[in-house]
PDB file of C-alpha atoms and ligand atoms in Angstrom:
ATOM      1  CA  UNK A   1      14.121  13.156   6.169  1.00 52.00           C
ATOM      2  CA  UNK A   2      14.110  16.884   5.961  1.00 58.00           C
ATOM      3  CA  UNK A   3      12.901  19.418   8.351  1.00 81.00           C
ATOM      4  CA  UNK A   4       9.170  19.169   7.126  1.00 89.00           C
ATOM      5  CA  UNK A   5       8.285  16.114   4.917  1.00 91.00           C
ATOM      6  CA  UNK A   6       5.422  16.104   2.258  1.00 95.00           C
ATOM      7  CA  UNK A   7       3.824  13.259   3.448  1.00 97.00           C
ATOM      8  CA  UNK A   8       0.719  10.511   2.315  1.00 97.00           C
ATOM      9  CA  UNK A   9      -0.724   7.183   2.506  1.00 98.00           C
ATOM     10  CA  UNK A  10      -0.775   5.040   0.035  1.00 98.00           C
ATOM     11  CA  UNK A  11      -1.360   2.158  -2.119  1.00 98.00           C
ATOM     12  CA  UNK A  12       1.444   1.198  -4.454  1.00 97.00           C
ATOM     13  CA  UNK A  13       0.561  -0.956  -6.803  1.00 98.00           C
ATOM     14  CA  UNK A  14       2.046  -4.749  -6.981  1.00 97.00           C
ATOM     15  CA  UNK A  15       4.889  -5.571  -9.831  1.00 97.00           C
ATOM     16  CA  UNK A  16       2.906  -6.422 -12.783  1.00 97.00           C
ATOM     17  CA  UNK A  17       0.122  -3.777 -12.219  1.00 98.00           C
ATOM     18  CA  UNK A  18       2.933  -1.212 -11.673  1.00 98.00           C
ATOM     19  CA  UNK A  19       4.628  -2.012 -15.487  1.00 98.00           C
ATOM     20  CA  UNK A  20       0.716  -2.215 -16.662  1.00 98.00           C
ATOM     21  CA  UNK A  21       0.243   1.415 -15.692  1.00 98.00           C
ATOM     22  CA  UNK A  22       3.396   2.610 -16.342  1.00 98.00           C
ATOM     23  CA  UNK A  23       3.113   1.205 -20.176  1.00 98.00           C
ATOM     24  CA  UNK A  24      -0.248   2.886 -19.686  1.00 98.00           C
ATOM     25  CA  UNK A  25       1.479   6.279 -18.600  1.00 98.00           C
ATOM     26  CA  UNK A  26       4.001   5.557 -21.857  1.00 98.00           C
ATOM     27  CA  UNK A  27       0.935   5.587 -24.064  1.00 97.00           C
ATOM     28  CA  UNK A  28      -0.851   8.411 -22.699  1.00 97.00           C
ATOM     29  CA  UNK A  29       2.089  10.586 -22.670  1.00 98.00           C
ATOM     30  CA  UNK A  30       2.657   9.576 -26.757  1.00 97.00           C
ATOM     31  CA  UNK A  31      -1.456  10.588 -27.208  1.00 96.00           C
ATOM     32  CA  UNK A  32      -1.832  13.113 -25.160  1.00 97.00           C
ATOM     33  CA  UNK A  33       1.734  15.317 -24.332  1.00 98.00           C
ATOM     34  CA  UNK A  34       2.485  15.996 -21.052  1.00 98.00           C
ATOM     35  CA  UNK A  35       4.623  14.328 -18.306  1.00 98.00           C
ATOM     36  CA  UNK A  36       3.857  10.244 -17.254  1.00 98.00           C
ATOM     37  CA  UNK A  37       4.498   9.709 -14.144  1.00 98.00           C
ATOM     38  CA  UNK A  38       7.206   7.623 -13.624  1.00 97.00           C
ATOM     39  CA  UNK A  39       6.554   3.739 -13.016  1.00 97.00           C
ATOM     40  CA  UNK A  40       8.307   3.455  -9.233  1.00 97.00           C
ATOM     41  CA  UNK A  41       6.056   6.439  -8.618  1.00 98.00           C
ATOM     42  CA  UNK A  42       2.412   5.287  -9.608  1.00 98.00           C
ATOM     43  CA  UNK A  43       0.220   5.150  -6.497  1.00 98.00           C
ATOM     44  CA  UNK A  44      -3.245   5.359  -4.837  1.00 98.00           C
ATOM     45  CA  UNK A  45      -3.321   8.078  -2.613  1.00 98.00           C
ATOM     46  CA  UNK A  46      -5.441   7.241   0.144  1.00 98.00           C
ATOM     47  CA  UNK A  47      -4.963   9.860   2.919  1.00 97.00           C
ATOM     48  CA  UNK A  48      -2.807  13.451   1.899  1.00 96.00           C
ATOM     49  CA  UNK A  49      -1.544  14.705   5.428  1.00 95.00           C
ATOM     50  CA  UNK A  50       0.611  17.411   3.798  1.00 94.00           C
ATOM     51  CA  UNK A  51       4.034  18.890   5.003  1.00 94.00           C
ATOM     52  CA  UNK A  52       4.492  18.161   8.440  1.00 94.00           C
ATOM     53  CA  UNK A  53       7.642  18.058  10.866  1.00 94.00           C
ATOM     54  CA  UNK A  54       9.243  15.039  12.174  1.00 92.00           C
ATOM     55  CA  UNK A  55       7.406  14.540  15.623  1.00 92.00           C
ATOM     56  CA  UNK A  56       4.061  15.080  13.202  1.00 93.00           C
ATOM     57  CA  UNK A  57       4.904  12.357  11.113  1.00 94.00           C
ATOM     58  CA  UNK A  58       5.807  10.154  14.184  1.00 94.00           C
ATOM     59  CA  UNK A  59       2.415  10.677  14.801  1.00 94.00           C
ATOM     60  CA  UNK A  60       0.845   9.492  11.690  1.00 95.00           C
ATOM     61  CA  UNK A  61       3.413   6.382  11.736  1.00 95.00           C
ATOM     62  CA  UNK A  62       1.442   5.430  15.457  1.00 94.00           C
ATOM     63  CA  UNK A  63      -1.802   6.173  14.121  1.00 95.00           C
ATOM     64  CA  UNK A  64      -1.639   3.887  11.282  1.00 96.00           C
ATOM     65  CA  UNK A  65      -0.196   1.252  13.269  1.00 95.00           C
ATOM     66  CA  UNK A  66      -3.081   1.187  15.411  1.00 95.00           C
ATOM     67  CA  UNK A  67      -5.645   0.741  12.124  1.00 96.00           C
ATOM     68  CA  UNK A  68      -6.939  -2.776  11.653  1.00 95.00           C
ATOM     69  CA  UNK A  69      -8.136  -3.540   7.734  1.00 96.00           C
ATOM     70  CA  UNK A  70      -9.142  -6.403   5.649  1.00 96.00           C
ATOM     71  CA  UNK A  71      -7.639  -7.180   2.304  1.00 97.00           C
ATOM     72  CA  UNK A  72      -9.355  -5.775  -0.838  1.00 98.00           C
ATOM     73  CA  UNK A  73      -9.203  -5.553  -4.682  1.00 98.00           C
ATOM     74  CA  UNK A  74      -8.642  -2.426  -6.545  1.00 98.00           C
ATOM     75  CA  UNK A  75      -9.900  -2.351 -10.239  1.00 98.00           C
ATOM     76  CA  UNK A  76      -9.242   0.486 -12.434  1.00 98.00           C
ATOM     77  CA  UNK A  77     -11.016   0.443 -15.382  1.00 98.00           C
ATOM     78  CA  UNK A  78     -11.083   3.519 -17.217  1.00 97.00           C
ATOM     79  CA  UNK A  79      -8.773   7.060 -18.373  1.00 97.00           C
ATOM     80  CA  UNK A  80     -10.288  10.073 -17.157  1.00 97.00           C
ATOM     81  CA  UNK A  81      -9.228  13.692 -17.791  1.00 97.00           C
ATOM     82  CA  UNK A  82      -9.388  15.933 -13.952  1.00 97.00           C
ATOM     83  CA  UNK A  83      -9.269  19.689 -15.296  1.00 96.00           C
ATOM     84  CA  UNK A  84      -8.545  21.808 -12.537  1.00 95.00           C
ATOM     85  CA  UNK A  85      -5.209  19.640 -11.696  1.00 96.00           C
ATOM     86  CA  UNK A  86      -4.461  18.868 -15.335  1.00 97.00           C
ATOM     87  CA  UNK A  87      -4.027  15.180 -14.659  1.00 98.00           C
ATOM     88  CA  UNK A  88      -4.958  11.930 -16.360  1.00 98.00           C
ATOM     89  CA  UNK A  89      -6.300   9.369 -13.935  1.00 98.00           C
ATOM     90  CA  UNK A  90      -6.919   5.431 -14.051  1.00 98.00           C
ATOM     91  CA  UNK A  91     -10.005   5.160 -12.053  1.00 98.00           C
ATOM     92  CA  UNK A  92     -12.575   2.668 -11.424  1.00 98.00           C
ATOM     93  CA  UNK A  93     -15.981   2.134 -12.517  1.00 96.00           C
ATOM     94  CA  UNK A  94     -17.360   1.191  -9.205  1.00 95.00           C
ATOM     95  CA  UNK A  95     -16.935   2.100  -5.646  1.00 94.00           C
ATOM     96  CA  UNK A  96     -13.877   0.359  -3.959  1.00 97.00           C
ATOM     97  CA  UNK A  97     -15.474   0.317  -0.480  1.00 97.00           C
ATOM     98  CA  UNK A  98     -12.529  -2.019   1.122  1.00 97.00           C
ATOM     99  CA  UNK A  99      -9.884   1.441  -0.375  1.00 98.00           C
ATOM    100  CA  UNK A 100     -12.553   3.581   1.461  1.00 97.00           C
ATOM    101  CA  UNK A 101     -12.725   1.866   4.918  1.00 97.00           C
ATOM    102  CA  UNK A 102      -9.393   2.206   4.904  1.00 98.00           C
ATOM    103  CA  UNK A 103      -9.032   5.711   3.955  1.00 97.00           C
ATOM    104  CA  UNK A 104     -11.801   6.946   6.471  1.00 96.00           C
ATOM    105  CA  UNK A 105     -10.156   4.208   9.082  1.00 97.00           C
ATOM    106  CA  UNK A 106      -7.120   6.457   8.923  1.00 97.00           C
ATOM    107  CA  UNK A 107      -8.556   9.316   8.996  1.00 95.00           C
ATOM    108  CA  UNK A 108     -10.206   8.154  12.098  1.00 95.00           C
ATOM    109  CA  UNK A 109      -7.103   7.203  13.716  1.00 96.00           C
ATOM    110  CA  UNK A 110      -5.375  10.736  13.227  1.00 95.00           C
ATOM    111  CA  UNK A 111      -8.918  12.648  14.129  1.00 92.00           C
ATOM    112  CA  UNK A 112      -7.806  14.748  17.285  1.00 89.00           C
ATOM    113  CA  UNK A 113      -4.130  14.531  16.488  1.00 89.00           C
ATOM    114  CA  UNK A 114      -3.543  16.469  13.400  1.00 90.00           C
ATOM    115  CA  UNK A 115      -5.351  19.057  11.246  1.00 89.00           C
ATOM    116  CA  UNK A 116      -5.874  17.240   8.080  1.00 90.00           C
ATOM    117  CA  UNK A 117      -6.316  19.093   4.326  1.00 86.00           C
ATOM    118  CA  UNK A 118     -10.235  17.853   3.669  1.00 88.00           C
ATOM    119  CA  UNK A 119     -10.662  16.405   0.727  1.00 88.00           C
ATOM    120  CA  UNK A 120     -13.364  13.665   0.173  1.00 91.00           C
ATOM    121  CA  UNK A 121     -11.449  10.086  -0.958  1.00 95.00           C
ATOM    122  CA  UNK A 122     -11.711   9.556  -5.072  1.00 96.00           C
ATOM    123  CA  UNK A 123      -9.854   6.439  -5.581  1.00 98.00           C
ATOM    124  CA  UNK A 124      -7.341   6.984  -8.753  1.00 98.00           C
ATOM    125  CA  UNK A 125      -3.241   6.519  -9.930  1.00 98.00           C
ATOM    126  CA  UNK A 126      -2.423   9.562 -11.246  1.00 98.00           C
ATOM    127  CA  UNK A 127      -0.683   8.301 -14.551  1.00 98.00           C
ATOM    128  CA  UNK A 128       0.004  11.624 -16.436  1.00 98.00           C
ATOM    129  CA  UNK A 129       0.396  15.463 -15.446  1.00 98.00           C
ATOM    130  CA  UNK A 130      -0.460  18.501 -17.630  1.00 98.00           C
ATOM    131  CA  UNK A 131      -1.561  17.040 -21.129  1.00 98.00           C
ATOM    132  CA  UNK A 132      -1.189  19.103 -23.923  1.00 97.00           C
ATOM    133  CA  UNK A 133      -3.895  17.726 -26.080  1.00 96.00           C
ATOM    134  CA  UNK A 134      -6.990  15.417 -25.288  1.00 93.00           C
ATOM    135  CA  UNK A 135      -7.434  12.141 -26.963  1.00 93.00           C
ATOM    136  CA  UNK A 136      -9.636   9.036 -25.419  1.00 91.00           C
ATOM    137  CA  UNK A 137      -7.372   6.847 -24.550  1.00 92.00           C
ATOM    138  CA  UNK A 138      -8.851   3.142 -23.567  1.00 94.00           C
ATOM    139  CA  UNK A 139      -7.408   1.200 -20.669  1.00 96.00           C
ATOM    140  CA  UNK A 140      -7.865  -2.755 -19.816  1.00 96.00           C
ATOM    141  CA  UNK A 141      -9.552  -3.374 -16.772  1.00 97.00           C
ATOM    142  CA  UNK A 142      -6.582  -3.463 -14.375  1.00 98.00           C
ATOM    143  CA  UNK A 143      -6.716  -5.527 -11.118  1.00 98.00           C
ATOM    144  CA  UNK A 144      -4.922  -5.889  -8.014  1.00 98.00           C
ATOM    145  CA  UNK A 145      -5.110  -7.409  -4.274  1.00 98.00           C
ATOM    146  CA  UNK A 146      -4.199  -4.773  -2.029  1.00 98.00           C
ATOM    147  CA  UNK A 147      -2.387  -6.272   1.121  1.00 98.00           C
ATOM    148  CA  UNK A 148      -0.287  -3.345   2.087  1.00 97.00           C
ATOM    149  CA  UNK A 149      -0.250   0.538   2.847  1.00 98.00           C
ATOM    150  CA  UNK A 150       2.459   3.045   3.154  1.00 98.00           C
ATOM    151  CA  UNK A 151       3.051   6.483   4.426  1.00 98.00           C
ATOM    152  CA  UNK A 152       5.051   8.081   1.825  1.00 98.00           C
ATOM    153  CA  UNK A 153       7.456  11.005   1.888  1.00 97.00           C
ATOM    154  CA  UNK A 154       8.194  13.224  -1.766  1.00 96.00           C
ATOM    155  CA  UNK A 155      11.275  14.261  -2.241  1.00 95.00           C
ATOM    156  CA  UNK A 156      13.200  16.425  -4.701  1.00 92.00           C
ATOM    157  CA  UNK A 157      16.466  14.133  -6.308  1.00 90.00           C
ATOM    158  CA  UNK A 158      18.797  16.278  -8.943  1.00 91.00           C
ATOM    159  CA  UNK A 159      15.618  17.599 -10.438  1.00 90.00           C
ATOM    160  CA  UNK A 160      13.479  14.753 -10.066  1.00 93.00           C
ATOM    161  CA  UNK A 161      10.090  14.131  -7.802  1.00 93.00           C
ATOM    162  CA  UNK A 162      10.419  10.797  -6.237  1.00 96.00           C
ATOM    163  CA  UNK A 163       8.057   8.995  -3.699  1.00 97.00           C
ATOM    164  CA  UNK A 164       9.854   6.844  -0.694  1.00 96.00           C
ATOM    165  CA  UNK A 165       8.112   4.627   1.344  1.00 97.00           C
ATOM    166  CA  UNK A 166       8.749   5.637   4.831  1.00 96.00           C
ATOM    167  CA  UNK A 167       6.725   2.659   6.514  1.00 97.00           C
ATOM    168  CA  UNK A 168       4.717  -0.303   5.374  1.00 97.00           C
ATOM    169  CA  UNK A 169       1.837  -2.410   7.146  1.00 98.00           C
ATOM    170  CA  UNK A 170       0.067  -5.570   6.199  1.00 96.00           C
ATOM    171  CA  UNK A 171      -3.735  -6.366   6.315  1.00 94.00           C
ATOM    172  CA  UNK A 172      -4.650  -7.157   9.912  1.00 85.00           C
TER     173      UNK A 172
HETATM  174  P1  2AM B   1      -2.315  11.937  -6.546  1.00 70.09           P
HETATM  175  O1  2AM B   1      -1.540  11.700  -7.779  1.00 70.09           O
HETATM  176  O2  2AM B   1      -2.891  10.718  -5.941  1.00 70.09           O
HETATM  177  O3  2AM B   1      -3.318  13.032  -6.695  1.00 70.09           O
HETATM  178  C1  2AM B   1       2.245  13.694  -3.265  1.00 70.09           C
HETATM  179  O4  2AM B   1       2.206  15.087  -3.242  1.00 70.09           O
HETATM  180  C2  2AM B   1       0.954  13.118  -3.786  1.00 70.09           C
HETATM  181  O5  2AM B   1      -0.123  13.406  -2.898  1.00 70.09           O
HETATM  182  C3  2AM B   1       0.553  13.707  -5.113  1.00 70.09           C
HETATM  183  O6  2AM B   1       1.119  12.956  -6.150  1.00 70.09           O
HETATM  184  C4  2AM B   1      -0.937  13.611  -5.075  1.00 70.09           C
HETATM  185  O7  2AM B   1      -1.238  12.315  -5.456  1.00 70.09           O
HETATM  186  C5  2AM B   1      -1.290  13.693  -3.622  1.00 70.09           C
HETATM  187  N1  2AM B   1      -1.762  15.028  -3.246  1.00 70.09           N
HETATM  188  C6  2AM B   1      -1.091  16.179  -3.372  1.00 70.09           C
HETATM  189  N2  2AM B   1      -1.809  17.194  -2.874  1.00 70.09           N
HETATM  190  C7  2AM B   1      -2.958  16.655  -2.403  1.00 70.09           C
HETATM  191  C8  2AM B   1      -4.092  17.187  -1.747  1.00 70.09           C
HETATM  192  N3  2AM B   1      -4.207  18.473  -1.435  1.00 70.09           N
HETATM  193  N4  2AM B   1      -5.093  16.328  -1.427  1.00 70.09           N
HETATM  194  C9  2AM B   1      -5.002  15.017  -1.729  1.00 70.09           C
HETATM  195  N5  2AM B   1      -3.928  14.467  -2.330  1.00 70.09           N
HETATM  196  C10 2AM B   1      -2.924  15.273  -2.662  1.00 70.09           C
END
């Protein structure tokens, strides 16, 4: 890892619900311009910590170990356009109050420790960046049983933004 690491929680989603999206991502792109993100990439951000040194991320690694959460389902259910990052977004249609325990739970667990960017949770998988063009662009309800969370590093590779998982953890 370098110096300082970009770092985040996360929820990636399972297999099928990863090719779902990224077919999704496909289709936007052809609709709309702009950049899909790439399939291995797709996630639900639940907690941006930001770019923090190695003995900060250390820190966020025993914090989430110490958080204790119960399975949930995500559903995303529609496309919508967010203008001031130029993204398309699969979001749901209702609250997904098992993503948000465990967003605020982790949140909780680093309160005291680090100086987090405040931003209030809005569940979504960012499946496109910078459309050219709007078009409505319809989207299957898409559901999945999440299980497991991950802190996440982004990296640059020859040219290309990539997500790594850094460390995993199961329901409790
Ligand atoms: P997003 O697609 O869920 O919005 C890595 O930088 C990831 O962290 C981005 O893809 C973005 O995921 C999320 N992110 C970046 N800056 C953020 C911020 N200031 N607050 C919350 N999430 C952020």
């Amino acid at each position: 890892m370098p110096a300082a690491a970009r770092v985040f929680f996360a929820l990636q989603p399972p297999a099928a619900a990863q090719a779902e999206l990224g077919r999704l991502a496909g289709w936007c792109e052809r609709r709309c311009g702009g950049r899909a993100v790439a399939p291995e990439n797709l996630h639900l951000t639940l907690l941006f910590a930001g770019e923090l040194p190695p003995d900060q991320v250390a820190s966020l690694q025993r914090a989430a170990a110490s958080v204790r959460w119960a399975p949930f389902e995500v559903t995303l259910e529609r496309i919508e356009y967010w203008a001031r990052p130029r993204l398309l977004c699969a979001v749901p249609s209702q609250p997904l109050p098992g993503a948000m325990a465990l967003a605020e739970a982790l949140r909780a667990a680093l309160r005291g420790t680090l100086a987090l960017p405040v931003r209030p949770f809005a569940p979504h998988v960012t499946v496109l960046r910078r459309p050219r063009r709007l078009a409505e662009v319809a989207m299957a309800p898409l559901s999945w049983q999440a299980t497991e969370f991950a802190l996440f590093c982004s990296e640059r590779v020859g040219g290309t933004r990539r997500y790594r998982s850094l460390w995993a953890w199961s329901c409790s």
